[in-house]
């Protein structure tokens, strides 16, 4: 059986978020913009140690700052405190930040500020003053962006400044900041119980869920939640996350891709503040529990300030601050959506100092950004706490044995080693590294970042690809999957390339390759004499692009010679199109009604049997229509200039009444605007009129002369061998 382990790897090293080293910075929150940039918001006392401001700063996905300095978020007036920021990305790509403002009257207000992705201010409002709550305290603001547009601002309301009688309340706004609802109640009410510490998130169906902590009045606290629709009406009953007789608090919530949500919180058990664990529970879209409860048992460690983020289609990450050995650090644990731990607990930051208060933002595919408060001065901020952040990836490693195994991944980045045996390695949607080892292995690839690794002599190996793919060294076979228009490229070995039902481009590369296009209009790139193309009847209109002399195989319709070499191209019994390159080509259509284009060199074109079209193009070309009703097409005067070394020759017997010389594309009179037709004057001499076309006998042949500028000198000539006359019906004028 294969062995599976997990690890965390940083793809963006730790960096400092705040732009100034003055003062301290606290309480970070992160949002990922639609273009992949990062929007950080946090508290700072850098301007005045007696007061705190809420600021923001943007970074790209590589950790490079997009803003030279921290931008101001809070809208409260005067010398007061703004703190507790939270951020969310709206459905239109804008960003909303909420925070608490300790106003001049001593009360705490809740305010929001909407920015565009560049950080430009769009609208702002003090929520609680607008709702007539100017004499109450409203701490703990959070915000949930709704998938159908709008956002909910959620907060605790302490009646008339009381800390004992509280509600968790919210107001729903439209994306432009205009109110959609009035003041709504999430939990609590005018009771003797205290409710506080709300969290909220928008769900995929347009609803949102609010969680909170409720003091039961008997010394215990519970975490509760309720789902609401986009206009603030309840969409579920009020649910208690944990019915145990212990304390549960500091809840956080994340929306799952299946429409449900996950709630994590601190559970203090046995009545001991130092006996704590972090729990995570999973629910469907209407609040029904699914799966098991996930636990992180921290024993005698004091735990606080958890956060949660979805990091892939199958996993959530829960982070938390834990005091161990007299020091606080930020740790994290991954769970699947059934509540099972995946891998081991991970210390996000292992340098000295104190790290607390983490915030997470999931990117998908196992990747996430984390930010926290950090007292460690090594990154240049020595004045106190700063905001540190890093990008981290959750990676799975699967090691097979000597048997035939199937190793399967998902959207994480997988590292797979098949070992011995004929293995099937399927990395899933992530950017995976797969090494089959010995045996005849099969790789399933679906991401451009996938990598296959094979050594020489390790069997005959196959890649089955759902994307454009180039075979790595020592892999012999490629099979394109699905119905998309995909490209497949070989390596230096003798490869087999198999297309799907789409329009494929198959390039064997070096080696003698066997290429099967399948249905669809396929293109083959050939460069070795031993290359083979295989098509069945009725499988589309297919093309070979060849760098060598080439004869079309059965059921392939088109040949295009590449490069500048003097190459030969031969058709089959179908109606072929043969196209030369810039060299001197010999193109032979064979049977069928063929369309043959010489290109730039001095070419020899042979139509063979059938009604063929021959286009010599530039250069002095020899055109042989063969049997059938053939058309010799000239598109420009320069296709056959006057003079024995320049003009084209039609050989093989021009059949009057059946074969035709097509001059219709050429403007016969360059002195007049528009596109004029030639006027055939038989064997008469030119009379100084532009557009005249005549013939003269020449040693048992005919030379066709064309005057396009009226100077009575032939500007264009065509030699027609084996005849001594031409008629007007021999031309398409």
mmCIF file with all atom_site columns, N, CA and C in Angstrom, residues 319-372:
data_model
loop_
_atom_site.group_PDB
_atom_site.id
_atom_site.type_symbol
_atom_site.label_atom_id
_atom_site.label_alt_id
_atom_site.label_comp_id
_atom_site.label_asym_id
_atom_site.label_entity_id
_atom_site.label_seq_id
_atom_site.pdbx_PDB_ins_code
_atom_site.Cartn_x
_atom_site.Cartn_y
_atom_site.Cartn_z
_atom_site.occupancy
_atom_site.B_iso_or_equiv
_atom_site.pdbx_formal_charge
_atom_site.auth_seq_id
_atom_site.auth_comp_id
_atom_site.auth_asym_id
_atom_site.auth_atom_id
_atom_site.pdbx_PDB_model_num
ATOM 1   N N  . UNK A 1 319 ? -6.439  27.979 11.718 1.00 0.00 ? 319 UNK A N  1
ATOM 2   C CA . UNK A 1 319 ? -5.259  28.509 12.401 1.00 0.00 ? 319 UNK A CA 1
ATOM 3   C C  . UNK A 1 319 ? -5.670  29.032 13.771 1.00 0.00 ? 319 UNK A C  1
ATOM 4   N N  . UNK A 1 320 ? -4.698  29.190 14.672 1.00 0.00 ? 320 UNK A N  1
ATOM 5   C CA . UNK A 1 320 ? -4.987  29.603 16.042 1.00 0.00 ? 320 UNK A CA 1
ATOM 6   C C  . UNK A 1 320 ? -3.679  29.995 16.707 1.00 0.00 ? 320 UNK A C  1
ATOM 7   N N  . UNK A 1 321 ? -3.805  30.787 17.765 1.00 0.00 ? 321 UNK A N  1
ATOM 8   C CA . UNK A 1 321 ? -2.657  31.146 18.592 1.00 0.00 ? 321 UNK A CA 1
ATOM 9   C C  . UNK A 1 321 ? -2.615  30.220 19.792 1.00 0.00 ? 321 UNK A C  1
ATOM 10  N N  . UNK A 1 322 ? -1.436  29.658 20.059 1.00 0.00 ? 322 UNK A N  1
ATOM 11  C CA . UNK A 1 322 ? -1.278  28.719 21.168 1.00 0.00 ? 322 UNK A CA 1
ATOM 12  C C  . UNK A 1 322 ? -0.049  29.103 21.976 1.00 0.00 ? 322 UNK A C  1
ATOM 13  N N  . UNK A 1 323 ? -0.229  29.182 23.304 1.00 0.00 ? 323 UNK A N  1
ATOM 14  C CA . UNK A 1 323 ? 0.893   29.470 24.201 1.00 0.00 ? 323 UNK A CA 1
ATOM 15  C C  . UNK A 1 323 ? 1.581   28.170 24.577 1.00 0.00 ? 323 UNK A C  1
ATOM 16  N N  . UNK A 1 324 ? 2.811   28.012 24.169 1.00 0.00 ? 324 UNK A N  1
ATOM 17  C CA . UNK A 1 324 ? 3.572   26.807 24.460 1.00 0.00 ? 324 UNK A CA 1
ATOM 18  C C  . UNK A 1 324 ? 4.955   27.210 24.957 1.00 0.00 ? 324 UNK A C  1
ATOM 19  N N  . UNK A 1 325 ? 5.362   26.565 26.018 1.00 0.00 ? 325 UNK A N  1
ATOM 20  C CA . UNK A 1 325 ? 6.691   26.827 26.573 1.00 0.00 ? 325 UNK A CA 1
ATOM 21  C C  . UNK A 1 325 ? 6.884   28.310 26.876 1.00 0.00 ? 325 UNK A C  1
ATOM 22  N N  . UNK A 1 326 ? 5.799   28.939 27.348 1.00 0.00 ? 326 UNK A N  1
ATOM 23  C CA . UNK A 1 326 ? 5.892   30.336 27.739 1.00 0.00 ? 326 UNK A CA 1
ATOM 24  C C  . UNK A 1 326 ? 5.916   31.310 26.594 1.00 0.00 ? 326 UNK A C  1
ATOM 25  N N  . UNK A 1 327 ? 5.622   30.850 25.380 1.00 0.00 ? 327 UNK A N  1
ATOM 26  C CA . UNK A 1 327 ? 5.667   31.748 24.228 1.00 0.00 ? 327 UNK A CA 1
ATOM 27  C C  . UNK A 1 327 ? 4.453   31.492 23.344 1.00 0.00 ? 327 UNK A C  1
ATOM 28  N N  . UNK A 1 328 ? 3.965   32.523 22.675 1.00 0.00 ? 328 UNK A N  1
ATOM 29  C CA . UNK A 1 328 ? 2.804   32.397 21.797 1.00 0.00 ? 328 UNK A CA 1
ATOM 30  C C  . UNK A 1 328 ? 3.270   32.235 20.357 1.00 0.00 ? 328 UNK A C  1
ATOM 31  N N  . UNK A 1 329 ? 2.675   31.269 19.674 1.00 0.00 ? 329 UNK A N  1
ATOM 32  C CA . UNK A 1 329 ? 2.953   31.037 18.261 1.00 0.00 ? 329 UNK A CA 1
ATOM 33  C C  . UNK A 1 329 ? 1.646   30.774 17.535 1.00 0.00 ? 329 UNK A C  1
ATOM 34  N N  . UNK A 1 330 ? 1.695   30.904 16.222 1.00 0.00 ? 330 UNK A N  1
ATOM 35  C CA . UNK A 1 330 ? 0.535   30.630 15.385 1.00 0.00 ? 330 UNK A CA 1
ATOM 36  C C  . UNK A 1 330 ? 0.703   29.256 14.755 1.00 0.00 ? 330 UNK A C  1
ATOM 37  N N  . UNK A 1 331 ? -0.310  28.410 14.919 1.00 0.00 ? 331 UNK A N  1
ATOM 38  C CA . UNK A 1 331 ? -0.306  27.058 14.383 1.00 0.00 ? 331 UNK A CA 1
ATOM 39  C C  . UNK A 1 331 ? -1.507  26.883 13.457 1.00 0.00 ? 331 UNK A C  1
ATOM 40  N N  . UNK A 1 332 ? -1.478  25.805 12.684 1.00 0.00 ? 332 UNK A N  1
ATOM 41  C CA . UNK A 1 332 ? -2.580  25.527 11.760 1.00 0.00 ? 332 UNK A CA 1
ATOM 42  C C  . UNK A 1 332 ? -2.740  24.026 11.593 1.00 0.00 ? 332 UNK A C  1
ATOM 43  N N  . UNK A 1 333 ? -3.966  23.625 11.256 1.00 0.00 ? 333 UNK A N  1
ATOM 44  C CA . UNK A 1 333 ? -4.288  22.219 11.021 1.00 0.00 ? 333 UNK A CA 1
ATOM 45  C C  . UNK A 1 333 ? -5.279  22.134 9.862  1.00 0.00 ? 333 UNK A C  1
ATOM 46  N N  . UNK A 1 334 ? -5.064  21.179 8.973  1.00 0.00 ? 334 UNK A N  1
ATOM 47  C CA . UNK A 1 334 ? -5.956  20.958 7.838  1.00 0.00 ? 334 UNK A CA 1
ATOM 48  C C  . UNK A 1 334 ? -6.977  19.886 8.196  1.00 0.00 ? 334 UNK A C  1
ATOM 49  N N  . UNK A 1 335 ? -8.227  20.082 7.742  1.00 0.00 ? 335 UNK A N  1
ATOM 50  C CA . UNK A 1 335 ? -9.298  19.095 7.872  1.00 0.00 ? 335 UNK A CA 1
ATOM 51  C C  . UNK A 1 335 ? -9.934  18.880 6.505  1.00 0.00 ? 335 UNK A C  1
ATOM 52  N N  . UNK A 1 336 ? -10.411 17.661 6.257  1.00 0.00 ? 336 UNK A N  1
ATOM 53  C CA . UNK A 1 336 ? -11.270 17.470 5.091  1.00 0.00 ? 336 UNK A CA 1
ATOM 54  C C  . UNK A 1 336 ? -12.690 17.861 5.455  1.00 0.00 ? 336 UNK A C  1
ATOM 55  N N  . UNK A 1 337 ? -13.593 17.858 4.479  1.00 0.00 ? 337 UNK A N  1
ATOM 56  C CA . UNK A 1 337 ? -14.947 18.351 4.709  1.00 0.00 ? 337 UNK A CA 1
ATOM 57  C C  . UNK A 1 337 ? -15.792 17.383 5.530  1.00 0.00 ? 337 UNK A C  1
ATOM 58  N N  . UNK A 1 338 ? -15.232 16.234 5.890  1.00 0.00 ? 338 UNK A N  1
ATOM 59  C CA . UNK A 1 338 ? -15.916 15.299 6.785  1.00 0.00 ? 338 UNK A CA 1
ATOM 60  C C  . UNK A 1 338 ? -15.436 15.432 8.215  1.00 0.00 ? 338 UNK A C  1
ATOM 61  N N  . UNK A 1 339 ? -14.547 16.374 8.486  1.00 0.00 ? 339 UNK A N  1
ATOM 62  C CA . UNK A 1 339 ? -14.069 16.601 9.840  1.00 0.00 ? 339 UNK A CA 1
ATOM 63  C C  . UNK A 1 339 ? -12.836 15.822 10.219 1.00 0.00 ? 339 UNK A C  1
ATOM 64  N N  . UNK A 1 340 ? -12.207 15.141 9.270  1.00 0.00 ? 340 UNK A N  1
ATOM 65  C CA . UNK A 1 340 ? -11.012 14.363 9.568  1.00 0.00 ? 340 UNK A CA 1
ATOM 66  C C  . UNK A 1 340 ? -9.768  15.230 9.452  1.00 0.00 ? 340 UNK A C  1
ATOM 67  N N  . UNK A 1 341 ? -8.847  15.048 10.408 1.00 0.00 ? 341 UNK A N  1
ATOM 68  C CA . UNK A 1 341 ? -7.557  15.708 10.295 1.00 0.00 ? 341 UNK A CA 1
ATOM 69  C C  . UNK A 1 341 ? -6.812  15.180 9.080  1.00 0.00 ? 341 UNK A C  1
ATOM 70  N N  . UNK A 1 342 ? -6.117  16.074 8.402  1.00 0.00 ? 342 UNK A N  1
ATOM 71  C CA . UNK A 1 342 ? -5.286  15.693 7.263  1.00 0.00 ? 342 UNK A CA 1
ATOM 72  C C  . UNK A 1 342 ? -3.886  16.229 7.534  1.00 0.00 ? 342 UNK A C  1
ATOM 73  N N  . UNK A 1 343 ? -2.928  15.337 7.684  1.00 0.00 ? 343 UNK A N  1
ATOM 74  C CA . UNK A 1 343 ? -1.580  15.759 8.012  1.00 0.00 ? 343 UNK A CA 1
ATOM 75  C C  . UNK A 1 343 ? -1.460  16.168 9.465  1.00 0.00 ? 343 UNK A C  1
ATOM 76  N N  . UNK A 1 344 ? -0.310  16.743 9.793  1.00 0.00 ? 344 UNK A N  1
ATOM 77  C CA . UNK A 1 344 ? -0.003  17.133 11.161 1.00 0.00 ? 344 UNK A CA 1
ATOM 78  C C  . UNK A 1 344 ? -0.177  18.632 11.353 1.00 0.00 ? 344 UNK A C  1
ATOM 79  N N  . UNK A 1 345 ? -0.278  19.028 12.620 1.00 0.00 ? 345 UNK A N  1
ATOM 80  C CA . UNK A 1 345 ? -0.301  20.441 12.965 1.00 0.00 ? 345 UNK A CA 1
ATOM 81  C C  . UNK A 1 345 ? 0.974   21.119 12.463 1.00 0.00 ? 345 UNK A C  1
ATOM 82  N N  . UNK A 1 346 ? 0.830   22.371 12.059 1.00 0.00 ? 346 UNK A N  1
ATOM 83  C CA . UNK A 1 346 ? 1.925   23.094 11.409 1.00 0.00 ? 346 UNK A CA 1
ATOM 84  C C  . UNK A 1 346 ? 2.123   24.432 12.099 1.00 0.00 ? 346 UNK A C  1
ATOM 85  N N  . UNK A 1 347 ? 3.371   24.764 12.420 1.00 0.00 ? 347 UNK A N  1
ATOM 86  C CA . UNK A 1 347 ? 3.721   26.064 12.980 1.00 0.00 ? 347 UNK A CA 1
ATOM 87  C C  . UNK A 1 347 ? 3.979   27.025 11.826 1.00 0.00 ? 347 UNK A C  1
ATOM 88  N N  . UNK A 1 348 ? 3.110   28.027 11.683 1.00 0.00 ? 348 UNK A N  1
ATOM 89  C CA . UNK A 1 348 ? 3.232   28.939 10.549 1.00 0.00 ? 348 UNK A CA 1
ATOM 90  C C  . UNK A 1 348 ? 4.526   29.740 10.588 1.00 0.00 ? 348 UNK A C  1
ATOM 91  N N  . UNK A 1 349 ? 5.027   30.044 11.766 1.00 0.00 ? 349 UNK A N  1
ATOM 92  C CA . UNK A 1 349 ? 6.202   30.907 11.898 1.00 0.00 ? 349 UNK A CA 1
ATOM 93  C C  . UNK A 1 349 ? 7.090   30.341 12.995 1.00 0.00 ? 349 UNK A C  1
ATOM 94  N N  . UNK A 1 350 ? 8.319   29.962 12.662 1.00 0.00 ? 350 UNK A N  1
ATOM 95  C CA . UNK A 1 350 ? 9.182   29.257 13.611 1.00 0.00 ? 350 UNK A CA 1
ATOM 96  C C  . UNK A 1 350 ? 10.319  30.129 14.132 1.00 0.00 ? 350 UNK A C  1
ATOM 97  N N  . UNK A 1 351 ? 10.364  31.415 13.767 1.00 0.00 ? 351 UNK A N  1
ATOM 98  C CA . UNK A 1 351 ? 11.430  32.281 14.257 1.00 0.00 ? 351 UNK A CA 1
ATOM 99  C C  . UNK A 1 351 ? 11.139  32.701 15.694 1.00 0.00 ? 351 UNK A C  1
ATOM 100 N N  . UNK A 1 352 ? 12.136  33.242 16.412 1.00 0.00 ? 352 UNK A N  1
ATOM 101 C CA . UNK A 1 352 ? 11.901  33.684 17.795 1.00 0.00 ? 352 UNK A CA 1
ATOM 102 C C  . UNK A 1 352 ? 10.882  34.815 17.847 1.00 0.00 ? 352 UNK A C  1
ATOM 103 N N  . UNK A 1 353 ? 10.454  35.119 19.068 1.00 0.00 ? 353 UNK A N  1
ATOM 104 C CA . UNK A 1 353 ? 9.495   36.180 19.263 1.00 0.00 ? 353 UNK A CA 1
ATOM 105 C C  . UNK A 1 353 ? 8.095   35.639 19.446 1.00 0.00 ? 353 UNK A C  1
ATOM 106 N N  . UNK A 1 354 ? 7.154   36.562 19.539 1.00 0.00 ? 354 UNK A N  1
ATOM 107 C CA . UNK A 1 354 ? 5.757   36.221 19.762 1.00 0.00 ? 354 UNK A CA 1
ATOM 108 C C  . UNK A 1 354 ? 4.976   36.444 18.480 1.00 0.00 ? 354 UNK A C  1
ATOM 109 N N  . UNK A 1 355 ? 4.196   35.443 18.102 1.00 0.00 ? 355 UNK A N  1
ATOM 110 C CA . UNK A 1 355 ? 3.323   35.537 16.931 1.00 0.00 ? 355 UNK A CA 1
ATOM 111 C C  . UNK A 1 355 ? 1.902   35.208 17.378 1.00 0.00 ? 355 UNK A C  1
ATOM 112 N N  . UNK A 1 356 ? 0.960   36.102 17.125 1.00 0.00 ? 356 UNK A N  1
ATOM 113 C CA . UNK A 1 356 ? -0.411  35.916 17.577 1.00 0.00 ? 356 UNK A CA 1
ATOM 114 C C  . UNK A 1 356 ? -1.372  36.419 16.508 1.00 0.00 ? 356 UNK A C  1
ATOM 115 N N  . UNK A 1 357 ? -2.646  36.019 16.659 1.00 0.00 ? 357 UNK A N  1
ATOM 116 C CA . UNK A 1 357 ? -3.728  36.630 15.902 1.00 0.00 ? 357 UNK A CA 1
ATOM 117 C C  . UNK A 1 357 ? -3.652  36.453 14.408 1.00 0.00 ? 357 UNK A C  1
ATOM 118 N N  . UNK A 1 358 ? -3.749  35.215 13.934 1.00 0.00 ? 358 UNK A N  1
ATOM 119 C CA . UNK A 1 358 ? -3.595  34.948 12.503 1.00 0.00 ? 358 UNK A CA 1
ATOM 120 C C  . UNK A 1 358 ? -4.869  35.240 11.725 1.00 0.00 ? 358 UNK A C  1
ATOM 121 N N  . UNK A 1 359 ? -4.679  35.544 10.455 1.00 0.00 ? 359 UNK A N  1
ATOM 122 C CA . UNK A 1 359 ? -5.769  35.680 9.487  1.00 0.00 ? 359 UNK A CA 1
ATOM 123 C C  . UNK A 1 359 ? -5.398  34.888 8.250  1.00 0.00 ? 359 UNK A C  1
ATOM 124 N N  . UNK A 1 360 ? -6.383  34.222 7.636  1.00 0.00 ? 360 UNK A N  1
ATOM 125 C CA . UNK A 1 360 ? -6.145  33.333 6.508  1.00 0.00 ? 360 UNK A CA 1
ATOM 126 C C  . UNK A 1 360 ? -6.950  33.781 5.295  1.00 0.00 ? 360 UNK A C  1
ATOM 127 N N  . UNK A 1 361 ? -6.390  33.522 4.113  1.00 0.00 ? 361 UNK A N  1
ATOM 128 C CA . UNK A 1 361 ? -7.113  33.707 2.847  1.00 0.00 ? 361 UNK A CA 1
ATOM 129 C C  . UNK A 1 361 ? -6.736  32.559 1.930  1.00 0.00 ? 361 UNK A C  1
ATOM 130 N N  . UNK A 1 362 ? -7.718  31.729 1.570  1.00 0.00 ? 362 UNK A N  1
ATOM 131 C CA . UNK A 1 362 ? -7.465  30.586 0.706  1.00 0.00 ? 362 UNK A CA 1
ATOM 132 C C  . UNK A 1 362 ? -7.426  30.977 -0.752 1.00 0.00 ? 362 UNK A C  1
ATOM 133 N N  . UNK A 1 363 ? -6.503  30.360 -1.498 1.00 0.00 ? 363 UNK A N  1
ATOM 134 C CA . UNK A 1 363 ? -6.362  30.609 -2.928 1.00 0.00 ? 363 UNK A CA 1
ATOM 135 C C  . UNK A 1 363 ? -6.848  29.446 -3.773 1.00 0.00 ? 363 UNK A C  1
ATOM 136 N N  . UNK A 1 364 ? -7.097  28.288 -3.156 1.00 0.00 ? 364 UNK A N  1
ATOM 137 C CA . UNK A 1 364 ? -7.428  27.084 -3.904 1.00 0.00 ? 364 UNK A CA 1
ATOM 138 C C  . UNK A 1 364 ? -6.186  26.277 -4.209 1.00 0.00 ? 364 UNK A C  1
ATOM 139 N N  . UNK A 1 365 ? -6.391  25.001 -4.508 1.00 0.00 ? 365 UNK A N  1
ATOM 140 C CA . UNK A 1 365 ? -5.275  24.133 -4.846 1.00 0.00 ? 365 UNK A CA 1
ATOM 141 C C  . UNK A 1 365 ? -4.325  23.885 -3.701 1.00 0.00 ? 365 UNK A C  1
ATOM 142 N N  . UNK A 1 366 ? -4.774  24.091 -2.444 1.00 0.00 ? 366 UNK A N  1
ATOM 143 C CA . UNK A 1 366 ? -3.922  23.919 -1.280 1.00 0.00 ? 366 UNK A CA 1
ATOM 144 C C  . UNK A 1 366 ? -3.118  25.144 -0.915 1.00 0.00 ? 366 UNK A C  1
ATOM 145 N N  . UNK A 1 367 ? -3.247  26.229 -1.678 1.00 0.00 ? 367 UNK A N  1
ATOM 146 C CA . UNK A 1 367 ? -2.467  27.436 -1.411 1.00 0.00 ? 367 UNK A CA 1
ATOM 147 C C  . UNK A 1 367 ? -3.266  28.421 -0.566 1.00 0.00 ? 367 UNK A C  1
ATOM 148 N N  . UNK A 1 368 ? -2.556  29.161 0.267  1.00 0.00 ? 368 UNK A N  1
ATOM 149 C CA . UNK A 1 368 ? -3.203  30.175 1.090  1.00 0.00 ? 368 UNK A CA 1
ATOM 150 C C  . UNK A 1 368 ? -2.174  31.216 1.503  1.00 0.00 ? 368 UNK A C  1
ATOM 151 N N  . UNK A 1 369 ? -2.676  32.386 1.873  1.00 0.00 ? 369 UNK A N  1
ATOM 152 C CA . UNK A 1 369 ? -1.861  33.400 2.526  1.00 0.00 ? 369 UNK A CA 1
ATOM 153 C C  . UNK A 1 369 ? -2.291  33.489 3.981  1.00 0.00 ? 369 UNK A C  1
ATOM 154 N N  . UNK A 1 370 ? -1.317  33.671 4.858  1.00 0.00 ? 370 UNK A N  1
ATOM 155 C CA . UNK A 1 370 ? -1.571  33.876 6.277  1.00 0.00 ? 370 UNK A CA 1
ATOM 156 C C  . UNK A 1 370 ? -0.879  35.155 6.714  1.00 0.00 ? 370 UNK A C  1
ATOM 157 N N  . UNK A 1 371 ? -1.515  35.882 7.632  1.00 0.00 ? 371 UNK A N  1
ATOM 158 C CA . UNK A 1 371 ? -0.918  37.071 8.233  1.00 0.00 ? 371 UNK A CA 1
ATOM 159 C C  . UNK A 1 371 ? -1.099  36.986 9.739  1.00 0.00 ? 371 UNK A C  1
ATOM 160 N N  . UNK A 1 372 ? -0.210  37.628 10.477 1.00 0.00 ? 372 UNK A N  1
ATOM 161 C CA . UNK A 1 372 ? -0.283  37.581 11.934 1.00 0.00 ? 372 UNK A CA 1
ATOM 162 C C  . UNK A 1 372 ? 0.481   38.775 12.511 1.00 0.00 ? 372 UNK A C  1
#
